[in-house]
Amino acid sequence: MLSLPIRPARTTDPREVDRLYDICLRTGADGGDATARYRDPRLLGEIYLGAYLAFEPELAFVIDDGSGALGYVVGTVDTAAFEERCARDWWPALRARYPIDSFPADTDDACLVHAMHFPSTADPAVLDLFPAHLHVDLLPAAQGGGNGRRLLEVLFDALRERGVQGVHLGVSETNTSAIGFYEHLGLERVPTDEGYVLGLKL
């Protein structure tokens, strides 16, 4: 796998945003394709991607082989402030579009809608050391060749330039390949009751 170019995401281009939402869906099952799991293909992106593109576009970067984005990283410098802004400016419109009973209760879509109406918040103990957080997703065509590492390093450098002392991310405990990748980059498990969280001092 060759090293692919990295560039800022075109967050005001609807076609690029749609492509990034599609990547979010196609990597939404522990890195695998989650397309078959959801009736609404936009839901994952609305929860885990859209607000970052809208509120902190300067921290959105993509891997692009010349035909379009094959992966992305997004982040925020201040998780607590980001959560407050989402509560004020992101979730209300989505809740209006997706009422709590939008999908049958036993569906994955319903779980995402529930998360939209009752979003989790980061553990303050984590934020004391790692105030920033990120999401990163790469399609198989962009995996390997150090592309994931380089993409994350671009974000880490951008966070350092903004004086951020640490960054964290959540990952499914069943996604062992991702956990191994992050640990290889120097991220360490952070004790928390909020799931599997990894942190890095910058």
PDB file of C-alpha atoms in Angstrom:
ATOM      1  CA  MET A   1       0.000   0.000   0.000  1.00  0.00           C
ATOM      2  CA  LEU A   2       1.379   3.389  -1.017  1.00  0.00           C
ATOM      3  CA  SER A   3       1.280   6.457   1.173  1.00  0.00           C
ATOM      4  CA  LEU A   4      -1.681   8.523   0.025  1.00  0.00           C
ATOM      5  CA  PRO A   5      -1.978  12.323   0.120  1.00  0.00           C
ATOM      6  CA  ILE A   6      -3.609  14.029   3.100  1.00  0.00           C
ATOM      7  CA  ARG A   7      -5.489  17.319   2.784  1.00  0.00           C
ATOM      8  CA  PRO A   8      -8.002  19.409   4.737  1.00  0.00           C
ATOM      9  CA  ALA A   9     -11.574  18.181   4.394  1.00  0.00           C
ATOM     10  CA  ARG A  10     -13.828  20.270   2.165  1.00  0.00           C
ATOM     11  CA  THR A  11     -16.415  20.709   4.863  1.00  0.00           C
ATOM     12  CA  THR A  12     -18.558  23.165   2.878  1.00  0.00           C
ATOM     13  CA  ASP A  13     -18.777  20.886  -0.183  1.00  0.00           C
ATOM     14  CA  PRO A  14     -21.995  18.824   0.116  1.00  0.00           C
ATOM     15  CA  ARG A  15     -20.560  16.096  -2.120  1.00  0.00           C
ATOM     16  CA  GLU A  16     -17.522  15.660   0.096  1.00  0.00           C
ATOM     17  CA  VAL A  17     -19.655  15.713   3.248  1.00  0.00           C
ATOM     18  CA  ASP A  18     -21.872  13.010   1.739  1.00  0.00           C
ATOM     19  CA  ARG A  19     -18.783  10.967   0.920  1.00  0.00           C
ATOM     20  CA  LEU A  20     -17.494  11.276   4.470  1.00  0.00           C
ATOM     21  CA  TYR A  21     -20.891  10.252   5.848  1.00  0.00           C
ATOM     22  CA  ASP A  22     -20.700   7.208   3.581  1.00  0.00           C
ATOM     23  CA  ILE A  23     -17.233   6.354   4.923  1.00  0.00           C
ATOM     24  CA  CYS A  24     -18.605   6.642   8.452  1.00  0.00           C
ATOM     25  CA  LEU A  25     -21.296   4.107   7.579  1.00  0.00           C
ATOM     26  CA  ARG A  26     -18.969   1.771   5.696  1.00  0.00           C
ATOM     27  CA  THR A  27     -16.610   1.597   8.691  1.00  0.00           C
ATOM     28  CA  GLY A  28     -19.279   1.660  11.390  1.00  0.00           C
ATOM     29  CA  ALA A  29     -19.156  -2.011  12.399  1.00  0.00           C
ATOM     30  CA  ASP A  30     -15.838  -2.217  14.272  1.00  0.00           C
ATOM     31  CA  GLY A  31     -14.157  -0.921  11.131  1.00  0.00           C
ATOM     32  CA  GLY A  32     -16.301  -3.031   8.815  1.00  0.00           C
ATOM     33  CA  ASP A  33     -19.244  -2.106   6.621  1.00  0.00           C
ATOM     34  CA  ALA A  34     -22.376  -1.300   8.638  1.00  0.00           C
ATOM     35  CA  THR A  35     -24.575  -0.535   5.629  1.00  0.00           C
ATOM     36  CA  ALA A  36     -26.825  -3.549   6.161  1.00  0.00           C
ATOM     37  CA  ARG A  37     -27.414  -2.705   9.828  1.00  0.00           C
ATOM     38  CA  TYR A  38     -29.192   0.609   9.343  1.00  0.00           C
ATOM     39  CA  ARG A  39     -32.338   1.630   7.522  1.00  0.00           C
ATOM     40  CA  ASP A  40     -31.246   5.272   7.495  1.00  0.00           C
ATOM     41  CA  PRO A  41     -27.717   5.544   6.026  1.00  0.00           C
ATOM     42  CA  ARG A  42     -27.198   9.068   7.444  1.00  0.00           C
ATOM     43  CA  LEU A  43     -27.717   8.315  11.112  1.00  0.00           C
ATOM     44  CA  LEU A  44     -24.186   7.254  12.031  1.00  0.00           C
ATOM     45  CA  GLY A  45     -22.723  10.307  10.362  1.00  0.00           C
ATOM     46  CA  GLU A  46     -25.176  12.644  12.035  1.00  0.00           C
ATOM     47  CA  ILE A  47     -24.042  11.404  15.450  1.00  0.00           C
ATOM     48  CA  TYR A  48     -20.333  10.733  15.001  1.00  0.00           C
ATOM     49  CA  LEU A  49     -19.217  13.074  12.220  1.00  0.00           C
ATOM     50  CA  GLY A  50     -21.450  15.957  11.194  1.00  0.00           C
ATOM     51  CA  ALA A  51     -20.979  18.250  14.190  1.00  0.00           C
ATOM     52  CA  TYR A  52     -17.193  18.084  13.864  1.00  0.00           C
ATOM     53  CA  LEU A  53     -17.362  19.128  10.224  1.00  0.00           C
ATOM     54  CA  ALA A  54     -19.725  21.964  11.108  1.00  0.00           C
ATOM     55  CA  PHE A  55     -18.126  23.282  14.302  1.00  0.00           C
ATOM     56  CA  GLU A  56     -14.391  22.564  13.964  1.00  0.00           C
ATOM     57  CA  PRO A  57     -13.686  22.240  10.229  1.00  0.00           C
ATOM     58  CA  GLU A  58     -10.053  23.223  10.742  1.00  0.00           C
ATOM     59  CA  LEU A  59      -9.545  19.885  12.532  1.00  0.00           C
ATOM     60  CA  ALA A  60     -10.985  17.732   9.735  1.00  0.00           C
ATOM     61  CA  PHE A  61      -8.533  16.010   7.387  1.00  0.00           C
ATOM     62  CA  VAL A  62      -8.909  13.334   4.716  1.00  0.00           C
ATOM     63  CA  ILE A  63      -6.872  10.747   2.864  1.00  0.00           C
ATOM     64  CA  ASP A  64      -7.456  11.217  -0.870  1.00  0.00           C
ATOM     65  CA  ASP A  65      -6.091   9.038  -3.675  1.00  0.00           C
ATOM     66  CA  GLY A  66      -7.133  11.561  -6.309  1.00  0.00           C
ATOM     67  CA  SER A  67     -10.599  10.124  -6.828  1.00  0.00           C
ATOM     68  CA  GLY A  68     -11.956  11.403  -3.525  1.00  0.00           C
ATOM     69  CA  ALA A  69     -11.704  10.823   0.203  1.00  0.00           C
ATOM     70  CA  LEU A  70     -10.935   7.283   1.387  1.00  0.00           C
ATOM     71  CA  GLY A  71     -10.734   8.118   5.076  1.00  0.00           C
ATOM     72  CA  TYR A  72     -10.888  10.965   7.536  1.00  0.00           C
ATOM     73  CA  VAL A  73      -9.994  12.171  10.994  1.00  0.00           C
ATOM     74  CA  VAL A  74     -12.022  14.781  12.877  1.00  0.00           C
ATOM     75  CA  GLY A  75     -11.599  16.194  16.340  1.00  0.00           C
ATOM     76  CA  THR A  76     -12.236  18.916  18.863  1.00  0.00           C
ATOM     77  CA  VAL A  77      -9.811  20.810  21.078  1.00  0.00           C
ATOM     78  CA  ASP A  78     -12.211  20.993  24.034  1.00  0.00           C
ATOM     79  CA  THR A  79     -14.572  18.068  24.519  1.00  0.00           C
ATOM     80  CA  ALA A  80     -16.640  19.688  27.273  1.00  0.00           C
ATOM     81  CA  ALA A  81     -17.241  22.855  25.226  1.00  0.00           C
ATOM     82  CA  PHE A  82     -18.010  20.747  22.150  1.00  0.00           C
ATOM     83  CA  GLU A  83     -20.622  18.743  24.056  1.00  0.00           C
ATOM     84  CA  GLU A  84     -22.230  21.968  25.241  1.00  0.00           C
ATOM     85  CA  ARG A  85     -22.352  23.335  21.713  1.00  0.00           C
ATOM     86  CA  CYS A  86     -23.884  20.125  20.389  1.00  0.00           C
ATOM     87  CA  ALA A  87     -26.555  20.319  23.097  1.00  0.00           C
ATOM     88  CA  ARG A  88     -27.355  23.851  21.992  1.00  0.00           C
ATOM     89  CA  ASP A  89     -26.793  23.830  18.220  1.00  0.00           C
ATOM     90  CA  TRP A  90     -26.692  20.256  16.895  1.00  0.00           C
ATOM     91  CA  TRP A  91     -28.983  17.847  18.723  1.00  0.00           C
ATOM     92  CA  PRO A  92     -32.229  19.912  18.746  1.00  0.00           C
ATOM     93  CA  ALA A  93     -32.677  19.913  14.959  1.00  0.00           C
ATOM     94  CA  LEU A  94     -31.829  16.215  14.735  1.00  0.00           C
ATOM     95  CA  ARG A  95     -34.253  15.335  17.522  1.00  0.00           C
ATOM     96  CA  ALA A  96     -36.979  17.166  15.632  1.00  0.00           C
ATOM     97  CA  ARG A  97     -36.114  15.208  12.492  1.00  0.00           C
ATOM     98  CA  TYR A  98     -35.813  11.897  14.341  1.00  0.00           C
ATOM     99  CA  PRO A  99     -38.401  11.576  17.136  1.00  0.00           C
ATOM    100  CA  ILE A 100     -37.567   8.977  19.759  1.00  0.00           C
ATOM    101  CA  ASP A 101     -40.032   6.494  18.208  1.00  0.00           C
ATOM    102  CA  SER A 102     -38.778   6.924  14.626  1.00  0.00           C
ATOM    103  CA  PHE A 103     -37.772   3.249  14.317  1.00  0.00           C
ATOM    104  CA  PRO A 104     -38.891  -0.046  15.870  1.00  0.00           C
ATOM    105  CA  ALA A 105     -37.386  -0.445  19.318  1.00  0.00           C
ATOM    106  CA  ASP A 106     -35.311  -3.521  18.507  1.00  0.00           C
ATOM    107  CA  THR A 107     -33.400  -1.951  15.594  1.00  0.00           C
ATOM    108  CA  ASP A 108     -29.918  -0.463  15.424  1.00  0.00           C
ATOM    109  CA  ASP A 109     -31.461   2.739  14.073  1.00  0.00           C
ATOM    110  CA  ALA A 110     -33.514   3.051  17.262  1.00  0.00           C
ATOM    111  CA  CYS A 111     -30.351   2.744  19.353  1.00  0.00           C
ATOM    112  CA  LEU A 112     -28.772   5.625  17.435  1.00  0.00           C
ATOM    113  CA  VAL A 113     -31.882   7.775  17.806  1.00  0.00           C
ATOM    114  CA  HIS A 114     -31.831   7.078  21.541  1.00  0.00           C
ATOM    115  CA  ALA A 115     -28.184   8.197  21.634  1.00  0.00           C
ATOM    116  CA  MET A 116     -29.227  11.350  19.804  1.00  0.00           C
ATOM    117  CA  HIS A 117     -31.884  12.173  22.394  1.00  0.00           C
ATOM    118  CA  PHE A 118     -29.789  11.077  25.381  1.00  0.00           C
ATOM    119  CA  PRO A 119     -26.157  11.637  24.366  1.00  0.00           C
ATOM    120  CA  SER A 120     -23.395  10.402  26.627  1.00  0.00           C
ATOM    121  CA  THR A 121     -20.837  12.840  27.951  1.00  0.00           C
ATOM    122  CA  ALA A 122     -17.149  12.360  28.588  1.00  0.00           C
ATOM    123  CA  ASP A 123     -15.840  11.447  32.028  1.00  0.00           C
ATOM    124  CA  PRO A 124     -14.468  14.631  33.653  1.00  0.00           C
ATOM    125  CA  ALA A 125     -11.524  12.633  34.994  1.00  0.00           C
ATOM    126  CA  VAL A 126     -10.552  11.797  31.411  1.00  0.00           C
ATOM    127  CA  LEU A 127     -10.905  15.411  30.298  1.00  0.00           C
ATOM    128  CA  ASP A 128      -8.581  16.636  33.038  1.00  0.00           C
ATOM    129  CA  LEU A 129      -5.709  14.887  31.263  1.00  0.00           C
ATOM    130  CA  PHE A 130      -7.040  14.497  27.707  1.00  0.00           C
ATOM    131  CA  PRO A 131      -9.405  17.408  26.930  1.00  0.00           C
ATOM    132  CA  ALA A 132      -9.472  16.864  23.159  1.00  0.00           C
ATOM    133  CA  HIS A 133     -10.966  13.865  21.378  1.00  0.00           C
ATOM    134  CA  LEU A 134     -11.121  12.472  17.870  1.00  0.00           C
ATOM    135  CA  HIS A 135     -12.823  10.086  15.469  1.00  0.00           C
ATOM    136  CA  VAL A 136     -10.929   8.412  12.634  1.00  0.00           C
ATOM    137  CA  ASP A 137     -12.208   6.060   9.921  1.00  0.00           C
ATOM    138  CA  LEU A 138     -10.448   4.610   6.872  1.00  0.00           C
ATOM    139  CA  LEU A 139     -11.832   2.434   4.134  1.00  0.00           C
ATOM    140  CA  PRO A 140      -9.838  -0.750   3.377  1.00  0.00           C
ATOM    141  CA  ALA A 141      -8.324   0.916   0.290  1.00  0.00           C
ATOM    142  CA  ALA A 142      -6.597   3.457   2.563  1.00  0.00           C
ATOM    143  CA  GLN A 143      -5.456   1.048   5.265  1.00  0.00           C
ATOM    144  CA  GLY A 144      -1.814   0.043   5.433  1.00  0.00           C
ATOM    145  CA  GLY A 145       1.233   1.908   4.246  1.00  0.00           C
ATOM    146  CA  GLY A 146       1.225   4.081   7.349  1.00  0.00           C
ATOM    147  CA  ASN A 147      -1.748   6.091   6.139  1.00  0.00           C
ATOM    148  CA  GLY A 148      -3.671   5.860   9.408  1.00  0.00           C
ATOM    149  CA  ARG A 149      -0.640   6.895  11.431  1.00  0.00           C
ATOM    150  CA  ARG A 150       0.088   9.872   9.161  1.00  0.00           C
ATOM    151  CA  LEU A 151      -3.528  11.002   9.243  1.00  0.00           C
ATOM    152  CA  LEU A 152      -3.561  10.964  13.039  1.00  0.00           C
ATOM    153  CA  GLU A 153      -0.214  12.760  13.216  1.00  0.00           C
ATOM    154  CA  VAL A 154      -1.631  15.600  11.129  1.00  0.00           C
ATOM    155  CA  LEU A 155      -4.406  16.017  13.686  1.00  0.00           C
ATOM    156  CA  PHE A 156      -2.018  15.668  16.638  1.00  0.00           C
ATOM    157  CA  ASP A 157       0.162  18.435  15.183  1.00  0.00           C
ATOM    158  CA  ALA A 158      -2.883  20.676  14.697  1.00  0.00           C
ATOM    159  CA  LEU A 159      -3.908  20.081  18.322  1.00  0.00           C
ATOM    160  CA  ARG A 160      -0.387  20.834  19.577  1.00  0.00           C
ATOM    161  CA  GLU A 161      -0.396  24.089  17.616  1.00  0.00           C
ATOM    162  CA  ARG A 162      -3.530  25.030  19.571  1.00  0.00           C
ATOM    163  CA  GLY A 163      -1.912  24.267  22.908  1.00  0.00           C
ATOM    164  CA  VAL A 164      -3.842  21.076  23.622  1.00  0.00           C
ATOM    165  CA  GLN A 165      -2.183  18.868  26.252  1.00  0.00           C
ATOM    166  CA  GLY A 166      -3.872  15.546  25.498  1.00  0.00           C
ATOM    167  CA  VAL A 167      -6.366  13.766  23.258  1.00  0.00           C
ATOM    168  CA  HIS A 168      -8.561  10.714  23.765  1.00  0.00           C
ATOM    169  CA  LEU A 169     -10.861   8.467  21.793  1.00  0.00           C
ATOM    170  CA  GLY A 170     -13.370   5.759  22.493  1.00  0.00           C
ATOM    171  CA  VAL A 171     -13.212   2.382  20.796  1.00  0.00           C
ATOM    172  CA  SER A 172     -15.273  -0.779  20.960  1.00  0.00           C
ATOM    173  CA  GLU A 173     -13.662  -3.376  23.205  1.00  0.00           C
ATOM    174  CA  THR A 174     -14.341  -5.958  20.489  1.00  0.00           C
ATOM    175  CA  ASN A 175     -12.332  -3.983  17.910  1.00  0.00           C
ATOM    176  CA  THR A 176      -9.037  -5.542  18.895  1.00  0.00           C
ATOM    177  CA  SER A 177      -7.225  -4.597  15.689  1.00  0.00           C
ATOM    178  CA  ALA A 178      -8.005  -0.909  16.246  1.00  0.00           C
ATOM    179  CA  ILE A 179      -6.943  -1.114  19.890  1.00  0.00           C
ATOM    180  CA  GLY A 180      -3.644  -2.679  18.858  1.00  0.00           C
ATOM    181  CA  PHE A 181      -3.112   0.045  16.246  1.00  0.00           C
ATOM    182  CA  TYR A 182      -3.722   2.860  18.731  1.00  0.00           C
ATOM    183  CA  GLU A 183      -1.535   1.290  21.392  1.00  0.00           C
ATOM    184  CA  HIS A 184       1.250   0.960  18.815  1.00  0.00           C
ATOM    185  CA  LEU A 185       0.967   4.744  18.317  1.00  0.00           C
ATOM    186  CA  GLY A 186       1.480   5.304  22.025  1.00  0.00           C
ATOM    187  CA  LEU A 187      -2.091   5.694  23.233  1.00  0.00           C
ATOM    188  CA  GLU A 188      -2.783   4.105  26.603  1.00  0.00           C
ATOM    189  CA  ARG A 189      -5.924   2.799  28.300  1.00  0.00           C
ATOM    190  CA  VAL A 190      -7.552   5.423  30.504  1.00  0.00           C
ATOM    191  CA  PRO A 191      -9.406   4.134  33.594  1.00  0.00           C
ATOM    192  CA  THR A 192     -13.071   5.070  33.183  1.00  0.00           C
ATOM    193  CA  ASP A 193     -16.551   3.661  33.561  1.00  0.00           C
ATOM    194  CA  GLU A 194     -17.515   5.030  30.134  1.00  0.00           C
ATOM    195  CA  GLY A 195     -16.263   2.153  27.976  1.00  0.00           C
ATOM    196  CA  TYR A 196     -12.879   1.563  26.371  1.00  0.00           C
ATOM    197  CA  VAL A 197     -11.036   4.890  26.236  1.00  0.00           C
ATOM    198  CA  LEU A 198      -7.480   5.492  25.048  1.00  0.00           C
ATOM    199  CA  GLY A 199      -5.505   8.669  25.668  1.00  0.00           C
ATOM    200  CA  LEU A 200      -2.318  10.324  24.431  1.00  0.00           C
ATOM    201  CA  LYS A 201      -0.359  13.159  25.994  1.00  0.00           C
ATOM    202  CA  LEU A 202       0.635  15.654  23.291  1.00  0.00           C
TER     203      LEU A 202
END
